[in-house]
PDB file of C-alpha atoms in Angstrom:
ATOM      1  CA  MET A   1    -148.260  26.854 121.234  1.00 75.00           C
ATOM      2  CA  ILE A   2    -149.872  26.275 124.652  1.00 80.00           C
ATOM      3  CA  GLU A   3    -149.035  22.998 126.382  1.00 85.00           C
ATOM      4  CA  THR A   4    -150.936  20.926 128.889  1.00 83.00           C
ATOM      5  CA  ARG A   5    -149.771  21.715 132.438  1.00 83.00           C
ATOM      6  CA  LEU A   6    -151.154  19.054 134.773  1.00 82.00           C
ATOM      7  CA  GLU A   7    -149.347  20.539 137.773  1.00 83.00           C
ATOM      8  CA  ASN A   8    -151.876  23.393 137.562  1.00 81.00           C
ATOM      9  CA  PHE A   9    -154.884  21.066 137.860  1.00 79.00           C
ATOM     10  CA  ASP A  10    -157.179  22.267 140.646  1.00 74.00           C
ATOM     11  CA  SER A  11    -158.507  19.270 142.562  1.00 68.00           C
ATOM     12  CA  SER A  12    -160.361  21.483 145.068  1.00 64.00           C
ATOM     13  CA  VAL A  13    -163.322  21.501 142.677  1.00 59.00           C
ATOM     14  CA  PHE A  14    -163.431  17.699 142.803  1.00 63.00           C
ATOM     15  CA  ASP A  15    -166.526  17.612 144.972  1.00 66.00           C
ATOM     16  CA  LYS A  16    -168.195  20.668 146.451  1.00 74.00           C
ATOM     17  CA  GLU A  17    -171.062  18.667 147.964  1.00 80.00           C
ATOM     18  CA  ALA A  18    -168.980  16.899 150.622  1.00 87.00           C
ATOM     19  CA  SER A  19    -166.184  17.676 153.013  1.00 89.00           C
ATOM     20  CA  LYS A  20    -162.750  16.135 152.607  1.00 87.00           C
ATOM     21  CA  ILE A  21    -163.411  14.070 155.733  1.00 93.00           C
ATOM     22  CA  LYS A  22    -166.658  12.677 154.298  1.00 93.00           C
ATOM     23  CA  ILE A  23    -164.908  11.816 151.021  1.00 91.00           C
ATOM     24  CA  LEU A  24    -162.003  10.146 152.844  1.00 92.00           C
ATOM     25  CA  THR A  25    -164.331   8.223 155.187  1.00 96.00           C
ATOM     26  CA  TRP A  26    -166.386   7.016 152.211  1.00 96.00           C
ATOM     27  CA  PHE A  27    -163.190   5.904 150.473  1.00 95.00           C
ATOM     28  CA  PHE A  28    -162.445   3.483 153.324  1.00 96.00           C
ATOM     29  CA  VAL A  29    -166.054   2.343 153.890  1.00 96.00           C
ATOM     30  CA  ASN A  30    -166.434   1.682 150.164  1.00 95.00           C
ATOM     31  CA  ALA A  31    -163.154  -0.253 149.937  1.00 95.00           C
ATOM     32  CA  LEU A  32    -163.631  -2.289 153.117  1.00 94.00           C
ATOM     33  CA  ILE A  33    -167.390  -2.953 153.108  1.00 94.00           C
ATOM     34  CA  VAL A  34    -169.404  -1.882 150.063  1.00 93.00           C
ATOM     35  CA  LYS A  35    -167.070  -2.762 147.196  1.00 94.00           C
ATOM     36  CA  ALA A  36    -165.341  -5.589 149.070  1.00 90.00           C
ATOM     37  CA  SER A  37    -165.515  -8.998 147.407  1.00 88.00           C
ATOM     38  CA  TRP A  38    -165.671 -10.709 150.812  1.00 88.00           C
ATOM     39  CA  ASN A  39    -169.015  -9.061 151.674  1.00 85.00           C
ATOM     40  CA  PRO A  40    -172.040 -10.789 150.102  1.00 84.00           C
ATOM     41  CA  PHE A  41    -174.500  -9.018 152.447  1.00 89.00           C
ATOM     42  CA  MET A  42    -176.491  -6.539 150.392  1.00 93.00           C
ATOM     43  CA  LYS A  43    -178.338  -5.010 153.338  1.00 95.00           C
ATOM     44  CA  ILE A  44    -175.055  -3.884 154.902  1.00 96.00           C
ATOM     45  CA  LYS A  45    -173.950  -2.321 151.609  1.00 97.00           C
ATOM     46  CA  ILE A  46    -177.297  -0.555 151.228  1.00 97.00           C
ATOM     47  CA  PHE A  47    -177.130   0.675 154.839  1.00 97.00           C
ATOM     48  CA  PHE A  48    -173.772   2.366 154.242  1.00 97.00           C
ATOM     49  CA  LEU A  49    -174.805   3.794 150.883  1.00 98.00           C
ATOM     50  CA  ARG A  50    -177.849   5.385 152.533  1.00 98.00           C
ATOM     51  CA  LEU A  51    -175.770   6.536 155.504  1.00 97.00           C
ATOM     52  CA  PHE A  52    -173.563   8.460 153.064  1.00 97.00           C
ATOM     53  CA  GLY A  53    -176.550  10.043 151.308  1.00 97.00           C
ATOM     54  CA  ALA A  54    -177.638   7.701 148.501  1.00 98.00           C
ATOM     55  CA  LYS A  55    -181.393   7.683 147.881  1.00 98.00           C
ATOM     56  CA  ILE A  56    -182.299   4.021 147.351  1.00 98.00           C
ATOM     57  CA  GLY A  57    -185.705   2.444 146.708  1.00 98.00           C
ATOM     58  CA  LYS A  58    -186.749  -1.072 147.653  1.00 97.00           C
ATOM     59  CA  SER A  59    -185.217  -4.356 146.473  1.00 97.00           C
ATOM     60  CA  LEU A  60    -181.763  -3.245 145.319  1.00 98.00           C
ATOM     61  CA  ILE A  61    -179.537  -6.132 144.248  1.00 97.00           C
ATOM     62  CA  ILE A  62    -175.913  -5.024 144.582  1.00 96.00           C
ATOM     63  CA  LYS A  63    -173.323  -7.643 143.728  1.00 95.00           C
ATOM     64  CA  ASN A  64    -169.665  -7.745 144.775  1.00 93.00           C
ATOM     65  CA  ASN A  65    -167.025  -5.322 143.547  1.00 95.00           C
ATOM     66  CA  VAL A  66    -169.546  -2.594 142.645  1.00 97.00           C
ATOM     67  CA  ASN A  67    -167.730   0.728 142.921  1.00 97.00           C
ATOM     68  CA  ILE A  68    -169.663   3.920 143.655  1.00 97.00           C
ATOM     69  CA  LYS A  69    -167.607   7.120 143.691  1.00 95.00           C
ATOM     70  CA  PHE A  70    -169.939   9.418 145.668  1.00 96.00           C
ATOM     71  CA  PRO A  71    -173.164   7.940 147.147  1.00 97.00           C
ATOM     72  CA  TRP A  72    -174.488  11.433 147.964  1.00 97.00           C
ATOM     73  CA  LYS A  73    -174.810  11.960 144.193  1.00 96.00           C
ATOM     74  CA  LEU A  74    -176.792   8.763 143.584  1.00 98.00           C
ATOM     75  CA  LYS A  75    -180.538   8.139 143.364  1.00 98.00           C
ATOM     76  CA  ILE A  76    -181.743   4.567 142.711  1.00 98.00           C
ATOM     77  CA  GLY A  77    -185.368   3.482 142.205  1.00 98.00           C
ATOM     78  CA  ASP A  78    -187.051   0.182 143.069  1.00 98.00           C
ATOM     79  CA  ASN A  79    -185.995  -3.272 141.852  1.00 98.00           C
ATOM     80  CA  VAL A  80    -182.564  -2.301 140.491  1.00 98.00           C
ATOM     81  CA  TRP A  81    -179.702  -4.720 139.797  1.00 98.00           C
ATOM     82  CA  LEU A  82    -176.058  -3.658 139.950  1.00 98.00           C
ATOM     83  CA  GLY A  83    -173.853  -6.421 138.507  1.00 97.00           C
ATOM     84  CA  GLU A  84    -170.378  -7.466 139.593  1.00 96.00           C
ATOM     85  CA  ASN A  85    -167.596  -5.007 138.822  1.00 97.00           C
ATOM     86  CA  SER A  86    -169.964  -2.293 137.646  1.00 98.00           C
ATOM     87  CA  TRP A  87    -168.731   1.207 138.356  1.00 98.00           C
ATOM     88  CA  ILE A  88    -170.783   4.313 138.982  1.00 98.00           C
ATOM     89  CA  ASP A  89    -168.123   6.980 138.570  1.00 96.00           C
ATOM     90  CA  ASN A  90    -170.443   9.764 139.607  1.00 94.00           C
ATOM     91  CA  LEU A  91    -168.500  12.993 139.747  1.00 92.00           C
ATOM     92  CA  ASP A  92    -171.936  14.397 138.859  1.00 94.00           C
ATOM     93  CA  HIS A  93    -175.413  13.114 139.759  1.00 97.00           C
ATOM     94  CA  VAL A  94    -176.674   9.717 138.586  1.00 98.00           C
ATOM     95  CA  THR A  95    -180.381   8.922 138.638  1.00 98.00           C
ATOM     96  CA  ILE A  96    -181.453   5.326 138.082  1.00 98.00           C
ATOM     97  CA  GLY A  97    -185.159   4.581 137.626  1.00 98.00           C
ATOM     98  CA  ASN A  98    -187.176   1.496 138.581  1.00 98.00           C
ATOM     99  CA  ASN A  99    -186.505  -1.988 137.192  1.00 98.00           C
ATOM    100  CA  VAL A 100    -183.087  -1.084 135.757  1.00 98.00           C
ATOM    101  CA  CYS A 101    -180.342  -3.656 135.184  1.00 98.00           C
ATOM    102  CA  ILE A 102    -176.702  -2.553 135.075  1.00 98.00           C
ATOM    103  CA  SER A 103    -174.744  -5.645 134.066  1.00 98.00           C
ATOM    104  CA  GLN A 104    -171.268  -6.849 134.978  1.00 98.00           C
ATOM    105  CA  GLY A 105    -168.426  -4.443 134.324  1.00 98.00           C
ATOM    106  CA  ALA A 106    -170.657  -1.641 133.036  1.00 98.00           C
ATOM    107  CA  LEU A 107    -169.429   1.919 133.594  1.00 98.00           C
ATOM    108  CA  LEU A 108    -171.527   5.018 134.214  1.00 98.00           C
ATOM    109  CA  LEU A 109    -169.060   7.817 133.574  1.00 97.00           C
ATOM    110  CA  THR A 110    -170.276  11.302 134.550  1.00 96.00           C
ATOM    111  CA  GLY A 111    -166.983  13.118 134.199  1.00 91.00           C
ATOM    112  CA  ASN A 112    -164.172  13.785 131.831  1.00 88.00           C
ATOM    113  CA  HIS A 113    -161.355  16.294 131.433  1.00 88.00           C
ATOM    114  CA  ASP A 114    -161.528  19.344 129.230  1.00 86.00           C
ATOM    115  CA  TYR A 115    -158.640  18.697 126.854  1.00 86.00           C
ATOM    116  CA  THR A 116    -158.919  22.246 125.472  1.00 88.00           C
ATOM    117  CA  LEU A 117    -157.697  23.728 128.759  1.00 86.00           C
ATOM    118  CA  PRO A 118    -154.025  23.513 129.707  1.00 87.00           C
ATOM    119  CA  THR A 119    -155.107  22.777 133.314  1.00 85.00           C
ATOM    120  CA  PHE A 120    -157.174  19.728 132.195  1.00 85.00           C
ATOM    121  CA  ASP A 121    -160.149  20.818 134.371  1.00 85.00           C
ATOM    122  CA  TYR A 122    -163.162  18.572 134.826  1.00 85.00           C
ATOM    123  CA  ARG A 123    -166.243  18.841 132.662  1.00 88.00           C
ATOM    124  CA  ASN A 124    -168.978  16.770 134.224  1.00 92.00           C
ATOM    125  CA  ALA A 125    -172.617  16.084 133.390  1.00 95.00           C
ATOM    126  CA  PRO A 126    -175.324  13.928 135.023  1.00 97.00           C
ATOM    127  CA  ILE A 127    -176.545  10.562 133.776  1.00 98.00           C
ATOM    128  CA  ILE A 128    -180.197   9.490 133.858  1.00 98.00           C
ATOM    129  CA  LEU A 129    -181.341   5.898 133.353  1.00 98.00           C
ATOM    130  CA  GLU A 130    -185.131   5.888 133.126  1.00 98.00           C
ATOM    131  CA  ASP A 131    -187.385   2.956 134.103  1.00 98.00           C
ATOM    132  CA  GLY A 132    -186.734  -0.434 132.505  1.00 98.00           C
ATOM    133  CA  VAL A 133    -183.300   0.385 131.058  1.00 98.00           C
ATOM    134  CA  TRP A 134    -180.727  -2.379 130.601  1.00 98.00           C
ATOM    135  CA  ILE A 135    -177.032  -1.511 130.392  1.00 98.00           C
ATOM    136  CA  GLY A 136    -175.193  -4.574 129.061  1.00 98.00           C
ATOM    137  CA  ALA A 137    -171.963  -6.043 130.396  1.00 98.00           C
ATOM    138  CA  LYS A 138    -168.862  -3.894 129.816  1.00 98.00           C
ATOM    139  CA  ALA A 139    -170.982  -1.124 128.271  1.00 98.00           C
ATOM    140  CA  ILE A 140    -170.219   2.542 128.947  1.00 98.00           C
ATOM    141  CA  VAL A 141    -172.644   5.428 129.437  1.00 98.00           C
ATOM    142  CA  CYS A 142    -170.886   8.766 128.905  1.00 98.00           C
ATOM    143  CA  PRO A 143    -171.438  12.102 130.714  1.00 97.00           C
ATOM    144  CA  GLY A 144    -174.729  13.862 130.063  1.00 97.00           C
ATOM    145  CA  VAL A 145    -176.495  10.846 128.548  1.00 98.00           C
ATOM    146  CA  THR A 146    -180.125   9.998 129.256  1.00 98.00           C
ATOM    147  CA  CYS A 147    -181.214   6.442 128.503  1.00 98.00           C
ATOM    148  CA  LYS A 148    -184.951   6.775 127.946  1.00 98.00           C
ATOM    149  CA  THR A 149    -187.451   4.252 129.282  1.00 98.00           C
ATOM    150  CA  HIS A 150    -186.794   0.608 128.391  1.00 98.00           C
ATOM    151  CA  SER A 151    -183.837   1.328 126.120  1.00 98.00           C
ATOM    152  CA  ILE A 152    -181.030  -1.246 125.927  1.00 98.00           C
ATOM    153  CA  LEU A 153    -177.301  -0.632 125.518  1.00 98.00           C
ATOM    154  CA  CYS A 154    -175.777  -3.916 124.318  1.00 98.00           C
ATOM    155  CA  VAL A 155    -172.632  -5.618 125.604  1.00 98.00           C
ATOM    156  CA  GLY A 156    -169.459  -3.575 125.136  1.00 98.00           C
ATOM    157  CA  SER A 157    -171.247  -0.623 123.541  1.00 98.00           C
ATOM    158  CA  ILE A 158    -170.672   3.070 124.254  1.00 98.00           C
ATOM    159  CA  ALA A 159    -173.539   5.549 124.636  1.00 98.00           C
ATOM    160  CA  SER A 160    -172.222   9.037 123.961  1.00 97.00           C
ATOM    161  CA  LYS A 161    -175.677  10.412 123.041  1.00 98.00           C
ATOM    162  CA  ASN A 162    -179.157   9.906 124.470  1.00 98.00           C
ATOM    163  CA  LEU A 163    -180.858   6.560 123.868  1.00 98.00           C
ATOM    164  CA  GLU A 164    -184.485   6.732 122.736  1.00 98.00           C
ATOM    165  CA  ALA A 165    -187.288   4.837 124.486  1.00 98.00           C
ATOM    166  CA  PHE A 166    -187.869   1.165 123.607  1.00 98.00           C
ATOM    167  CA  LYS A 167    -184.831   1.025 121.293  1.00 98.00           C
ATOM    168  CA  ILE A 168    -181.836  -1.339 121.279  1.00 98.00           C
ATOM    169  CA  TYR A 169    -178.391   0.198 120.733  1.00 98.00           C
ATOM    170  CA  GLN A 170    -175.048  -1.404 119.929  1.00 98.00           C
ATOM    171  CA  GLY A 171    -171.533  -0.369 118.921  1.00 98.00           C
ATOM    172  CA  ASN A 172    -169.021   2.420 119.436  1.00 97.00           C
ATOM    173  CA  PRO A 173    -170.594   4.874 119.189  1.00 97.00           C
ATOM    174  CA  ALA A 174    -173.846   3.062 119.896  1.00 98.00           C
ATOM    175  CA  ILE A 175    -176.390   3.162 117.085  1.00 97.00           C
ATOM    176  CA  ASN A 176    -180.042   2.158 117.071  1.00 98.00           C
ATOM    177  CA  LEU A 177    -180.428  -1.421 115.814  1.00 96.00           C
ATOM    178  CA  ARG A 178    -184.126  -2.047 116.278  1.00 96.00           C
ATOM    179  CA  ASP A 179    -187.150  -1.564 118.512  1.00 95.00           C
ATOM    180  CA  ARG A 180    -187.439  -3.314 121.859  1.00 96.00           C
ATOM    181  CA  LYS A 181    -190.716  -5.191 122.018  1.00 93.00           C
ATOM    182  CA  LEU A 182    -191.870  -6.624 125.334  1.00 90.00           C
ATOM    183  CA  ILE A 183    -194.024  -9.769 125.196  1.00 90.00           C
ATOM    184  CA  LYS A 184    -196.863 -10.223 127.682  1.00 84.00           C
TER     185      LYS A 184
END
């Protein structure tokens, strides 16, 4: 029987899009300025995210304690809200459309470990949140998931498969509850 051997894990594949210095510098900038609970100034946070390569549209609302792993793998549209304690754990690319709300404590998780390999290597996949999506508080979007336009993932739910447009999902795993109807 083959056993897991974590000492053989190869962290050099962690991020091939940035140098170790860029990653280390971002670690400190994120901790001291962007994620910091003392800093309520969104424009400063947005400045540093852009400086490190994030593509950000207009009118981003980014609350305190938002954690973004790698801004150079992040694209955000216009009029997006990132709630307190949300975490974009983007080992792979994350694309967020226009008018998207990511509520408090939500997690966008682009990576996982391959438990079939004794070295526990990463297996990552991008996440796409199309226009008008709402990710509820403490909800989780798993690697490779696309949340189609105006879909909703309810509080505490886990999306491990794509969410269809104008549908409301809830549970673990999230299932379609009903249609989302917008009133004029």
